[in-house]
């Protein structure tokens, strides 16, 4: 009929295989860069993790979700009181602990108090003082002494010793879950 227009483009029917190949190519062009970006972020910049156990209470509680900053320690050394995630070769899960002793320092635990180089260390958070004394121990050039904030319920450097720098995965950067307890560290 005169005056009618065909709004469909005039193209020959493509074989189904060609349509599938075009679709797959476009999918790869979108998904491959996204996966590469996600892998790069996970390996070098940041990683999500979950707190298991009570060793960091009252500051971090079981099942809270955290983002670990992996980049900072490529640029500078870990500092005292940083909350870090460590991966020990003999354990399946990663641990969240606080850095107390730095490389080259002498750490001791006496009467519920942490001592560094013969001086008591003021600690900004309350904790149970009921833990065993530990004689002075000098840390190696790349060793750190870590403790859980909940001293009476923590598997930390008191039991497995100082940790080498390479076991530190990264610094806890933020708590994102539960949302009501969102915080930067």
Coordinates of N, CA and C in Angstrom, one line a residue:
X1 N 0.8 -1.2 0.0 CA 0.0 0.0 0.0 C 0.9 1.2 0.0
X2 N 0.3 2.2 -0.6 CA 1.0 3.5 -0.7 C 0.9 4.2 0.6
X3 N 2.1 4.9 1.0 CA 2.1 5.6 2.3 C 2.5 4.8 3.5
X4 N 2.6 3.5 3.3 CA 3.1 2.6 4.4 C 4.6 2.5 4.4
X5 N 5.2 2.6 5.6 CA 6.6 2.5 5.7 C 7.0 1.2 6.5
X6 N 8.0 0.6 6.0 CA 8.5 -0.6 6.8 C 9.6 0.0 7.7
X7 N 9.3 -0.1 9.0 CA 10.3 0.4 10.0 C 11.4 -0.6 10.3
X8 N 11.3 -1.8 9.9 CA 12.3 -2.8 10.1 C 13.5 -2.6 9.1
X9 N 14.7 -2.6 9.6 CA 15.8 -2.4 8.6 C 15.9 -3.6 7.7
X10 N 16.3 -3.3 6.5 CA 16.4 -4.4 5.5 C 17.7 -5.0 5.5
X11 N 17.8 -6.1 6.3 CA 19.1 -6.8 6.4 C 18.8 -8.3 6.2
X12 N 19.7 -8.9 5.6 CA 19.5 -10.4 5.4 C 19.5 -11.1 6.7
X13 N 18.8 -12.1 6.8 CA 18.8 -12.9 8.1 C 20.2 -13.4 8.3
X14 N 20.6 -13.2 9.5 CA 22.0 -13.7 9.9 C 21.8 -15.1 10.4
X15 N 22.7 -16.0 10.2 CA 22.6 -17.3 10.8 C 22.7 -17.2 12.3
X16 N 22.1 -18.1 13.0 CA 22.1 -18.1 14.4 C 23.5 -18.1 15.0
X17 N 24.4 -18.9 14.4 CA 25.8 -19.0 14.8 C 26.5 -17.7 14.8
X18 N 26.2 -16.9 13.8 CA 26.9 -15.6 13.7 C 26.3 -14.6 14.8
X19 N 25.0 -14.7 15.1 CA 24.5 -13.9 16.2 C 25.1 -14.3 17.5
X20 N 25.2 -15.6 17.7 CA 25.8 -16.1 19.0 C 27.3 -15.6 19.1
X21 N 28.0 -15.7 18.0 CA 29.4 -15.2 18.0 C 29.5 -13.7 18.3
X22 N 28.7 -12.9 17.7 CA 28.7 -11.5 18.0 C 28.3 -11.2 19.5
X23 N 27.3 -12.0 20.0 CA 27.0 -11.8 21.4 C 28.1 -12.2 22.3
X24 N 28.8 -13.3 22.0 CA 29.9 -13.8 22.8 C 31.0 -12.8 22.8
X25 N 31.3 -12.3 21.6 CA 32.4 -11.3 21.5 C 32.1 -10.0 22.4
X26 N 30.9 -9.6 22.3 CA 30.5 -8.4 23.1 C 30.6 -8.7 24.6
X27 N 30.2 -9.9 25.0 CA 30.2 -10.3 26.4 C 31.7 -10.3 26.9
X28 N 32.6 -10.9 26.1 CA 34.0 -11.0 26.5 C 34.5 -9.5 26.6
X29 N 34.2 -8.7 25.7 CA 34.7 -7.3 25.7 C 34.2 -6.5 26.9
X30 N 33.1 -6.9 27.5 CA 32.6 -6.3 28.7 C 33.1 -7.0 30.0
X31 N 33.0 -8.3 30.0 CA 33.3 -9.1 31.2 C 34.8 -9.2 31.4
X32 N 35.6 -9.4 30.4 CA 37.1 -9.6 30.6 C 37.7 -8.4 31.3
X33 N 37.5 -7.2 30.8 CA 38.1 -6.0 31.5 C 37.5 -5.9 33.0
X34 N 36.3 -6.2 33.2 CA 35.7 -6.1 34.5 C 36.4 -7.1 35.5
X35 N 36.6 -8.3 35.0 CA 37.3 -9.3 35.8 C 38.7 -9.0 36.0
X36 N 39.4 -8.4 35.0 CA 40.8 -8.0 35.2 C 40.9 -6.9 36.2
X37 N 39.9 -5.9 36.2 CA 39.9 -4.8 37.1 C 39.7 -5.4 38.5
X38 N 38.7 -6.3 38.7 CA 38.4 -6.8 40.0 C 39.6 -7.6 40.6
X39 N 40.2 -8.4 39.7 CA 41.4 -9.1 40.1 C 42.5 -8.2 40.6
X40 N 42.8 -7.2 39.8 CA 43.8 -6.2 40.2 C 43.5 -5.5 41.5
X41 N 42.3 -5.1 41.7 CA 41.9 -4.5 43.0 C 42.1 -5.5 44.1
X42 N 41.7 -6.8 44.0 CA 41.8 -7.8 45.0 C 43.2 -8.1 45.3
X43 N 44.1 -8.2 44.3 CA 45.5 -8.6 44.5 C 46.3 -7.5 45.1
X44 N 46.1 -6.3 44.6 CA 47.0 -5.2 44.9 C 46.5 -4.0 45.8
X45 N 45.2 -3.8 45.8 CA 44.7 -2.6 46.4 C 43.8 -2.8 47.6
X46 N 42.8 -3.7 47.6 CA 41.9 -3.9 48.7 C 41.3 -5.2 48.6
X47 N 40.8 -5.7 49.8 CA 40.1 -7.0 49.9 C 39.1 -6.9 51.0
X48 N 38.0 -7.6 50.8 CA 37.0 -7.7 51.8 C 37.3 -8.9 52.7
X49 N 36.9 -8.8 54.0 CA 37.1 -10.0 54.8 C 36.0 -9.9 55.9
X50 N 35.9 -10.9 56.7 CA 34.9 -11.0 57.8 C 35.7 -11.3 59.1
X51 N 35.2 -10.7 60.2 CA 35.8 -11.0 61.5 C 35.3 -12.3 62.0
X52 N 36.1 -13.2 62.4 CA 35.7 -14.5 63.0 C 36.3 -14.5 64.4
X53 N 35.5 -14.8 65.4 CA 36.0 -14.9 66.7 C 35.9 -13.6 67.5
X54 N 36.3 -13.6 68.8 CA 36.1 -12.5 69.7 C 37.4 -11.8 70.0
X55 N 38.5 -12.2 69.4 CA 39.8 -11.7 69.8 C 40.0 -10.2 69.7
X56 N 39.2 -9.5 68.9 CA 39.4 -8.0 68.8 C 38.3 -7.3 69.5
X57 N 37.4 -7.9 70.2 CA 36.4 -7.2 71.0 C 37.0 -6.4 72.0
X58 N 36.5 -5.2 72.4 CA 35.2 -4.7 71.9 C 35.3 -3.9 70.6
X59 N 36.4 -3.7 70.1 CA 36.6 -2.8 68.9 C 36.0 -3.4 67.6
X60 N 36.2 -4.7 67.4 CA 35.7 -5.5 66.3 C 35.0 -6.7 66.8
X61 N 33.8 -7.0 66.3 CA 33.0 -8.1 66.8 C 32.9 -9.2 65.7
X62 N 32.5 -10.4 66.1 CA 32.3 -11.5 65.2 C 31.3 -11.1 64.1
X63 N 31.7 -11.5 62.9 CA 30.8 -11.4 61.7 C 30.8 -10.0 61.1
X64 N 31.5 -9.0 61.7 CA 31.6 -7.7 61.1 C 32.4 -7.8 59.8
X65 N 32.1 -7.0 58.8 CA 32.7 -7.1 57.5 C 33.7 -5.9 57.4
X66 N 34.9 -6.1 56.9 CA 35.9 -5.1 56.8 C 36.5 -5.0 55.4
X67 N 37.1 -3.9 55.1 CA 37.9 -3.7 53.8 C 39.3 -3.6 54.3
X68 N 40.2 -4.4 53.7 CA 41.6 -4.3 54.0 C 42.3 -3.5 52.9
X69 N 43.1 -2.5 53.4 CA 43.9 -1.7 52.5 C 45.3 -2.4 52.2
X70 N 45.5 -2.9 51.0 CA 46.7 -3.6 50.7 C 47.8 -2.7 50.2
X71 N 47.5 -1.5 49.8 CA 48.4 -0.6 49.1 C 49.3 0.1 50.1
X72 N 48.8 0.6 51.2 CA 49.6 1.4 52.1 C 50.9 0.8 52.5
X73 N 50.9 -0.5 52.8 CA 52.2 -1.1 53.3 C 53.2 -1.3 52.2
X74 N 52.8 -1.1 51.0 CA 53.8 -1.1 49.9 C 54.5 0.2 49.8
X75 N 53.9 1.3 50.4 CA 54.5 2.6 50.4 C 55.2 3.0 51.7
X76 N 54.7 2.4 52.8 CA 55.4 2.6 54.2 C 55.2 1.4 55.1
X77 N 55.9 1.4 56.1 CA 55.9 0.3 57.1 C 54.6 0.3 58.0
X78 N 54.2 -0.8 58.5 CA 53.1 -0.8 59.5 C 53.5 -0.1 60.7
X79 N 52.6 0.5 61.4 CA 52.8 1.3 62.6 C 52.2 0.7 63.8
X80 N 52.7 1.1 65.0 CA 52.1 0.6 66.2 C 50.6 1.0 66.3
X81 N 49.8 0.1 66.8 CA 48.4 0.3 67.0 C 47.6 0.1 65.7
X82 N 48.2 -0.1 64.5 CA 47.5 -0.4 63.3 C 46.8 -1.7 63.5
X83 N 45.5 -1.8 63.1 CA 44.8 -3.1 63.1 C 45.1 -3.7 61.7
X84 N 45.6 -4.9 61.7 CA 46.0 -5.6 60.5 C 45.4 -7.0 60.3
X85 N 45.4 -7.4 59.1 CA 45.0 -8.8 58.8 C 46.2 -9.6 58.5
X86 N 46.4 -10.7 59.1 CA 47.6 -11.5 58.9 C 47.2 -12.9 58.4
X87 N 48.1 -13.5 57.6 CA 47.9 -14.8 57.0 C 49.1 -15.7 57.4
X88 N 48.8 -16.6 58.3 CA 49.9 -17.5 58.7 C 49.9 -18.8 57.9
X89 N 51.0 -19.3 57.5 CA 51.0 -20.5 56.6 C 50.4 -21.7 57.2
X90 N 50.4 -21.8 58.6 CA 49.8 -23.0 59.2 C 48.4 -22.9 59.5
X91 N 47.7 -21.8 59.2 CA 46.3 -21.6 59.5 C 45.5 -21.4 58.2
X92 N 44.3 -21.9 58.2 CA 43.4 -21.7 57.0 C 42.8 -20.3 56.9
X93 N 42.4 -19.8 58.0 CA 41.8 -18.5 58.0 C 42.8 -17.3 58.4
X94 N 42.5 -16.2 57.9 CA 43.3 -15.0 58.2 C 42.9 -14.5 59.6
X95 N 43.8 -13.8 60.3 CA 43.5 -13.3 61.7 C 43.6 -11.8 61.6
X96 N 42.7 -11.1 62.5 CA 42.7 -9.7 62.6 C 43.4 -9.4 64.0
X97 N 44.4 -8.6 64.0 CA 45.2 -8.3 65.2 C 45.7 -6.8 65.2
X98 N 46.1 -6.4 66.4 CA 46.7 -5.0 66.5 C 48.2 -5.1 66.6
X99 N 48.9 -4.3 65.9 CA 50.4 -4.3 66.0 C 50.8 -3.5 67.3
X100 N 51.6 -4.2 68.1 CA 52.0 -3.7 69.4 C 53.5 -3.4 69.3
X101 N 54.3 -4.4 68.8 CA 55.8 -4.2 68.7 C 56.3 -4.1 67.3
X102 N 57.2 -3.2 67.1 CA 57.8 -3.0 65.8 C 59.2 -3.6 65.6
X103 N 59.7 -3.7 64.4 CA 61.0 -4.3 64.2 C 62.1 -3.7 65.0
X104 N 62.9 -4.5 65.6 CA 64.1 -4.0 66.4 C 63.7 -3.7 67.9
X105 N 62.4 -3.7 68.2 CA 62.1 -3.3 69.6 C 62.1 -4.6 70.5
X106 N 62.2 -4.3 71.8 CA 62.1 -5.4 72.8 C 60.7 -5.3 73.4
X107 N 60.0 -6.4 73.3 CA 58.6 -6.5 73.9 C 58.6 -7.4 75.1
X108 N 57.9 -7.0 76.1 CA 57.6 -7.8 77.3 C 56.2 -7.6 77.8
X109 N 55.7 -8.6 78.4 CA 54.3 -8.5 79.1 C 54.5 -8.7 80.5
X110 N 54.3 -7.7 81.4 CA 54.5 -7.8 82.8 C 53.3 -7.3 83.5
X111 N 52.7 -8.1 84.4 CA 51.6 -7.7 85.2 C 50.4 -7.1 84.4
X112 N 50.1 -7.7 83.3 CA 49.0 -7.2 82.5 C 49.3 -6.0 81.7
X113 N 50.6 -5.6 81.6 CA 51.0 -4.4 80.9 C 52.0 -4.7 79.8
X114 N 51.8 -4.1 78.6 CA 52.8 -4.3 77.5 C 53.9 -3.3 77.7
X115 N 55.1 -3.8 77.6 CA 56.3 -3.0 77.8 C 57.1 -3.0 76.5
X116 N 57.6 -1.9 76.0 CA 58.4 -1.8 74.8 C 59.7 -1.1 75.2
X117 N 60.8 -1.8 74.9 CA 62.1 -1.2 75.3 C 62.2 -0.7 76.7
X118 N 61.6 -1.5 77.6 CA 61.7 -1.2 79.0 C 60.7 -0.2 79.5
X119 N 59.8 0.3 78.7 CA 58.9 1.4 79.1 C 57.4 0.8 78.9
X120 N 56.6 1.1 79.9 CA 55.2 0.7 79.7 C 54.5 1.4 78.6
X121 N 53.7 0.7 77.9 CA 53.0 1.3 76.7 C 51.5 1.7 77.1
X122 N 51.2 2.9 77.1 CA 49.8 3.3 77.4 C 48.9 2.7 76.2
X123 N 47.8 2.1 76.6 CA 46.9 1.5 75.6 C 45.6 2.3 75.6
X124 N 45.1 2.8 74.5 CA 44.0 3.6 74.4 C 42.6 2.9 74.6
X125 N 42.6 1.6 74.8 CA 41.4 0.9 74.9 C 41.4 0.0 76.1
X126 N 40.2 -0.2 76.7 CA 40.2 -1.1 77.9 C 40.4 -2.6 77.4
X127 N 41.0 -3.4 78.3 CA 41.1 -4.8 78.0 C 41.3 -5.5 79.3
X128 N 41.1 -6.8 79.3 CA 41.3 -7.7 80.4 C 42.8 -7.8 80.7
X129 N 43.2 -7.4 81.9 CA 44.6 -7.5 82.2 C 45.1 -8.9 82.7
X130 N 44.2 -9.8 82.6 CA 44.6 -11.2 83.1 C 45.2 -12.0 82.0
X131 N 46.5 -11.7 81.7 CA 47.2 -12.6 80.8 C 48.6 -12.8 81.3
X132 N 49.2 -13.9 80.9 CA 50.5 -14.3 81.5 C 51.6 -13.4 81.1
X133 N 52.6 -13.3 82.0 CA 53.7 -12.5 81.7 C 54.6 -13.2 80.6
X134 N 55.3 -12.4 79.9 CA 56.2 -12.9 78.9 C 57.5 -12.1 79.1
X135 N 58.6 -12.9 79.1 CA 59.9 -12.2 79.3 C 60.2 -11.4 78.1
X136 N 61.1 -10.4 78.2 CA 61.5 -9.5 77.1 C 62.0 -10.4 75.9
X137 N 61.5 -9.9 74.7 CA 61.9 -10.6 73.5 C 62.2 -9.5 72.4
X138 N 63.4 -9.6 71.9 CA 63.8 -8.6 70.8 C 63.3 -9.1 69.5
X139 N 62.6 -8.2 68.8 CA 62.1 -8.5 67.5 C 63.2 -8.3 66.4
X140 N 63.1 -9.2 65.4 CA 64.0 -9.1 64.3 C 63.8 -7.9 63.4
X141 N 64.6 -7.7 62.4 CA 64.5 -6.5 61.5 C 63.2 -6.4 60.8
X142 N 62.5 -7.5 60.5 CA 61.2 -7.4 59.8 C 60.1 -8.1 60.5
X143 N 60.2 -8.1 61.9 CA 59.2 -8.8 62.7 C 58.3 -7.9 63.4
X144 N 57.1 -8.3 63.6 CA 56.1 -7.5 64.3 C 55.5 -8.4 65.4
X145 N 55.1 -7.7 66.5 CA 54.4 -8.4 67.6 C 53.0 -7.9 67.6
X146 N 52.1 -8.9 67.5 CA 50.6 -8.5 67.4 C 49.9 -9.2 68.5
X147 N 48.9 -8.4 69.0 CA 48.0 -8.9 70.0 C 46.5 -8.6 69.6
X148 N 45.6 -9.5 70.1 CA 44.2 -9.2 70.0 C 43.8 -8.2 71.1
X149 N 42.8 -7.4 70.9 CA 42.4 -6.4 71.9 C 41.7 -7.1 73.1
X150 N 41.1 -8.3 72.8 CA 40.6 -9.1 73.9 C 41.6 -10.1 74.3
X151 N 42.5 -9.6 75.2 CA 43.8 -10.3 75.5 C 43.5 -11.7 76.1
X152 N 42.4 -11.9 76.8 CA 42.2 -13.2 77.5 C 41.6 -14.2 76.5
X153 N 41.2 -13.8 75.3 CA 40.6 -14.7 74.3 C 41.2 -14.4 72.9
X154 N 42.5 -14.5 72.8 CA 43.1 -14.2 71.5 C 44.3 -15.1 71.2
X155 N 44.4 -15.6 70.0 CA 45.5 -16.4 69.5 C 46.4 -15.4 68.8
X156 N 47.5 -15.0 69.4 CA 48.3 -13.9 68.8 C 49.8 -14.2 69.0
X157 N 50.6 -13.2 69.0 CA 52.1 -13.4 69.1 C 52.5 -14.0 70.4
X158 N 51.7 -14.0 71.4 CA 52.0 -14.7 72.7 C 52.1 -16.2 72.4
X159 N 51.3 -16.7 71.5 CA 51.3 -18.2 71.2 C 52.1 -18.6 70.0
X160 N 52.0 -17.8 68.9 CA 52.7 -18.1 67.7 C 54.0 -17.3 67.5
X161 N 54.3 -16.4 68.4 CA 55.5 -15.6 68.2 C 55.4 -14.4 67.3
X162 N 56.4 -13.7 67.1 CA 56.4 -12.5 66.2 C 56.1 -13.0 64.8
X163 N 55.5 -12.1 64.0 CA 55.2 -12.4 62.7 C 56.1 -11.7 61.7
X164 N 56.6 -12.4 60.7 CA 57.4 -11.7 59.6 C 56.5 -10.7 58.9
X165 N 57.1 -9.6 58.3 CA 56.4 -8.6 57.6 C 55.5 -9.2 56.4
X166 N 56.1 -10.3 55.8 CA 55.4 -10.8 54.6 C 54.0 -11.5 55.0
X167 N 53.8 -11.8 56.3 CA 52.5 -12.4 56.7 C 51.4 -11.4 56.8
X168 N 51.8 -10.1 56.8 CA 50.7 -9.0 57.0 C 50.1 -8.8 55.6
X169 N 48.8 -9.1 55.5 CA 48.1 -9.0 54.2 C 47.8 -7.5 54.0
X170 N 47.4 -6.8 55.0 CA 47.1 -5.3 54.9 C 46.5 -4.8 56.1
X171 N 46.2 -3.5 56.1 CA 45.7 -2.7 57.2 C 44.2 -2.6 57.1
X172 N 43.5 -2.8 58.2 CA 42.1 -2.7 58.2 C 41.8 -1.2 57.9
X173 N 41.0 -1.0 56.9 CA 40.7 0.4 56.4 C 39.4 0.9 56.9
X174 N 38.3 0.0 56.7 CA 37.0 0.4 57.1 C 36.2 -0.8 57.5
X175 N 35.2 -0.6 58.3 CA 34.2 -1.6 58.7 C 32.9 -1.1 58.0
X176 N 32.4 -2.0 57.1 CA 31.2 -1.6 56.3 C 29.9 -2.3 56.7
X177 N 30.1 -3.3 57.5 CA 28.9 -4.0 58.0 C 29.0 -4.5 59.4
X178 N 28.0 -4.3 60.2 CA 26.7 -3.7 59.9 C 26.8 -2.2 59.6
X179 N 25.9 -1.7 58.8 CA 25.9 -0.3 58.5 C 25.9 0.6 59.7
X180 N 25.2 0.2 60.7 CA 25.0 1.1 61.9 C 26.4 1.2 62.6
X181 N 27.4 0.4 62.3 CA 28.7 0.5 62.9 C 29.8 0.9 61.9
X182 N 29.4 1.5 60.8 CA 30.3 1.9 59.7 C 31.4 2.7 60.3
X183 N 32.7 2.5 60.0 CA 33.8 3.2 60.6 C 35.0 3.1 59.7
X184 N 35.8 4.2 59.7 CA 37.2 4.2 59.1 C 38.2 4.0 60.2
X185 N 39.3 3.3 59.9 CA 40.3 3.1 60.9 C 41.6 3.8 60.5

